[in-house]
Amino acid sequence: MAESIPESELVQLFRKALEASKFSYSPYSHFPVGAAILTDDGSIVTGANIENRSFGLTNCAERTAAFAAAAQGKIRFRAIAIAAPKADYPVGPCGACRQVLTEFAPADTPVVFGSNEKNIVHTTLGELYPYDSLHELAGGGQSK
Ligand code: THU
């Protein structure tokens, strides 16, 4: 079981995601997204969506943050926050990002997302990505 994280810490993490959305490179969609990941060493790694003129090459904020963390050797995530400040409802991670996040975090990892601090959805990775499979092939990032 993941050690529980106080709500105030998750709100703090959401604020970091909101800050990170300012670095979004989204000249095509004009839809900034930021993500912040708390890793098991207590540090926070952020990311934003980075678009490309070849639209399919766009990288979501969640994967930018996940890959940045992994590239620093931080492959165990304790909590994930996502902020899409221009959305009029809380935008959860896309399917591809849900799969990527499960490489580095177990099902009980808290995930929070929203467009602003007053309307944050609190859930877990397992709720967002049920019936996850191929755990036996995962390289260790899911373990505590
Ligand atoms: N986007 C994210 O970065 N994360 C999400 O969870 C949803 C969508 C980005 C991709 C694209 O740059 C823009 O938002 C519009 O889809």
Short mmCIF file of C-alpha atoms and ligand atoms in Angstrom, two decimals:
data_model
loop_
_atom_site.label_atom_id
_atom_site.label_comp_id
_atom_site.label_asym_id
_atom_site.label_seq_id
_atom_site.Cartn_x
_atom_site.Cartn_y
_atom_site.Cartn_z
CA MET A 1 0.00 0.00 0.00
CA ALA A 2 1.19 3.50 -0.81
CA GLU A 3 1.67 5.63 2.28
CA SER A 4 -1.19 8.12 2.36
CA ILE A 5 -0.45 11.69 1.35
CA PRO A 6 -2.26 14.56 3.10
CA GLU A 7 -4.72 16.47 0.97
CA SER A 8 -2.79 19.70 1.58
CA GLU A 9 0.29 18.12 -0.01
CA LEU A 10 -1.75 17.05 -3.02
CA VAL A 11 -3.08 20.60 -3.39
CA GLN A 12 0.51 21.87 -3.23
CA LEU A 13 1.41 19.40 -5.98
CA PHE A 14 -1.54 20.65 -8.04
CA ARG A 15 -0.18 24.21 -7.68
CA LYS A 16 3.15 23.02 -9.10
CA ALA A 17 1.29 21.49 -12.05
CA LEU A 18 -0.51 24.79 -12.60
CA GLU A 19 2.84 26.65 -12.58
CA ALA A 20 4.28 24.10 -15.01
CA SER A 21 1.41 24.72 -17.45
CA LYS A 22 2.94 28.17 -18.03
CA PHE A 23 5.76 26.44 -19.90
CA SER A 24 3.35 24.63 -22.22
CA TYR A 25 4.32 24.85 -25.88
CA SER A 26 0.86 24.70 -27.44
CA PRO A 27 0.68 27.09 -30.42
CA TYR A 28 -1.76 24.75 -32.24
CA SER A 29 -4.32 23.82 -29.60
CA HIS A 30 -3.82 26.84 -27.33
CA PHE A 31 -4.62 24.40 -24.54
CA PRO A 32 -1.89 24.48 -21.89
CA VAL A 33 -1.49 21.54 -19.54
CA GLY A 34 0.98 21.08 -16.70
CA ALA A 35 1.87 18.02 -14.65
CA ALA A 36 3.77 17.56 -11.41
CA ILE A 37 5.00 14.23 -10.07
CA LEU A 38 6.07 13.61 -6.48
CA THR A 39 8.77 10.95 -6.56
CA ASP A 40 9.83 8.60 -3.79
CA ASP A 41 12.87 10.71 -2.86
CA GLY A 42 10.49 13.58 -2.01
CA SER A 43 11.31 15.68 -5.05
CA ILE A 44 8.82 17.09 -7.54
CA VAL A 45 9.37 16.83 -11.28
CA THR A 46 7.20 18.89 -13.60
CA GLY A 47 6.30 18.88 -17.28
CA ALA A 48 4.05 20.56 -19.80
CA ASN A 49 2.49 19.59 -23.10
CA ILE A 50 4.88 20.12 -26.00
CA GLU A 51 3.22 20.25 -29.40
CA ASN A 52 4.67 19.85 -32.86
CA ARG A 53 3.67 21.02 -36.33
CA SER A 54 3.41 17.31 -37.14
CA PHE A 55 0.51 17.09 -34.70
CA GLY A 56 0.86 13.40 -33.82
CA LEU A 57 4.27 14.07 -32.29
CA THR A 58 2.75 16.12 -29.50
CA ASN A 59 3.77 15.02 -26.02
CA CYS A 60 1.24 15.43 -23.22
CA ALA A 61 2.24 17.15 -19.99
CA GLU A 62 1.96 13.89 -18.05
CA ARG A 63 4.40 12.01 -20.28
CA THR A 64 6.78 14.99 -20.39
CA ALA A 65 6.90 14.92 -16.58
CA ALA A 66 7.09 11.11 -16.35
CA PHE A 67 9.95 10.89 -18.84
CA ALA A 68 11.80 13.82 -17.25
CA ALA A 69 11.57 12.07 -13.86
CA ALA A 70 12.70 8.71 -15.25
CA ALA A 71 15.57 10.42 -17.06
CA GLN A 72 16.76 11.67 -13.65
CA GLY A 73 16.63 8.14 -12.28
CA LYS A 74 13.35 8.80 -10.44
CA ILE A 75 11.25 5.83 -11.46
CA ARG A 76 8.99 5.51 -8.42
CA PHE A 77 6.11 7.97 -8.30
CA ARG A 78 4.16 8.71 -5.11
CA ALA A 79 1.58 11.18 -6.45
CA ILE A 80 0.63 12.85 -9.72
CA ALA A 81 -1.08 16.20 -10.35
CA ILE A 82 -2.39 17.56 -13.65
CA ALA A 83 -3.62 21.08 -14.37
CA ALA A 84 -5.44 22.24 -17.49
CA PRO A 85 -6.25 25.86 -16.60
CA LYS A 86 -8.26 26.68 -19.73
CA ALA A 87 -10.60 23.70 -19.45
CA ASP A 88 -14.13 24.24 -18.17
CA TYR A 89 -14.11 20.81 -16.49
CA PRO A 90 -11.35 18.70 -14.90
CA VAL A 91 -9.34 16.99 -17.67
CA GLY A 92 -7.93 13.59 -16.74
CA PRO A 93 -4.89 12.03 -18.42
CA CYS A 94 -5.29 10.46 -21.88
CA GLY A 95 -5.13 6.70 -22.33
CA ALA A 96 -1.51 6.69 -23.48
CA CYS A 97 -0.42 8.68 -20.44
CA ARG A 98 -2.35 6.38 -18.09
CA GLN A 99 -0.39 3.42 -19.46
CA VAL A 100 2.95 5.26 -19.19
CA LEU A 101 2.25 6.40 -15.62
CA THR A 102 1.51 2.82 -14.54
CA GLU A 103 5.08 1.88 -15.50
CA PHE A 104 6.34 4.03 -12.63
CA ALA A 105 3.54 3.95 -10.04
CA PRO A 106 1.31 1.33 -8.40
CA ALA A 107 -2.49 1.32 -8.64
CA ASP A 108 -3.03 3.06 -5.28
CA THR A 109 -1.00 6.13 -6.29
CA PRO A 110 -3.07 9.30 -5.78
CA VAL A 111 -3.83 11.35 -8.89
CA VAL A 112 -5.37 14.82 -8.74
CA PHE A 113 -6.48 16.88 -11.68
CA GLY A 114 -8.47 20.00 -12.45
CA SER A 115 -8.54 23.38 -14.08
CA ASN A 116 -8.25 25.29 -10.83
CA GLU A 117 -7.69 24.73 -7.14
CA LYS A 118 -11.40 24.96 -6.27
CA ASN A 119 -12.41 22.05 -8.49
CA ILE A 120 -9.87 19.25 -8.13
CA VAL A 121 -10.77 15.61 -8.76
CA HIS A 122 -9.06 13.20 -6.35
CA THR A 123 -8.62 9.66 -7.62
CA THR A 124 -6.01 6.91 -8.02
CA LEU A 125 -4.08 5.53 -10.94
CA GLY A 126 -5.88 2.20 -10.52
CA GLU A 127 -9.28 3.88 -10.87
CA LEU A 128 -8.13 5.66 -13.99
CA TYR A 129 -6.56 2.52 -15.47
CA PRO A 130 -8.35 -0.58 -14.19
CA TYR A 131 -7.51 -4.14 -15.23
CA ASP A 132 -3.92 -3.10 -15.91
CA SER A 133 -1.89 -5.97 -17.32
CA LEU A 134 1.65 -7.21 -17.95
CA HIS A 135 2.90 -6.26 -14.47
CA GLU A 136 5.37 -9.12 -14.73
CA LEU A 137 7.11 -7.29 -17.58
CA ALA A 138 7.39 -3.95 -15.74
CA GLY A 139 10.97 -3.01 -14.98
CA GLY A 140 10.65 -2.13 -11.29
CA GLY A 141 9.15 1.34 -11.36
CA GLN A 142 5.84 0.04 -9.98
CA SER A 143 7.41 -1.38 -6.86
CA LYS A 144 7.72 0.50 -3.59
N1 THU B 1 -3.04 17.23 -23.30
C1 THU B 1 -2.19 16.97 -22.26
O1 THU B 1 -1.04 17.44 -22.22
N2 THU B 1 -2.66 16.18 -21.26
C2 THU B 1 -3.93 15.72 -21.17
O2 THU B 1 -4.26 15.06 -20.20
C3 THU B 1 -4.90 16.01 -22.22
C4 THU B 1 -4.35 16.67 -23.44
C5 THU B 1 -2.55 18.15 -24.34
C6 THU B 1 -2.22 17.52 -25.67
C7 THU B 1 -2.40 18.71 -26.60
O3 THU B 1 -1.21 19.46 -26.60
C8 THU B 1 -3.48 19.54 -25.95
O4 THU B 1 -3.55 19.10 -24.60
C9 THU B 1 -4.85 19.41 -26.59
O5 THU B 1 -5.24 18.09 -26.70
#
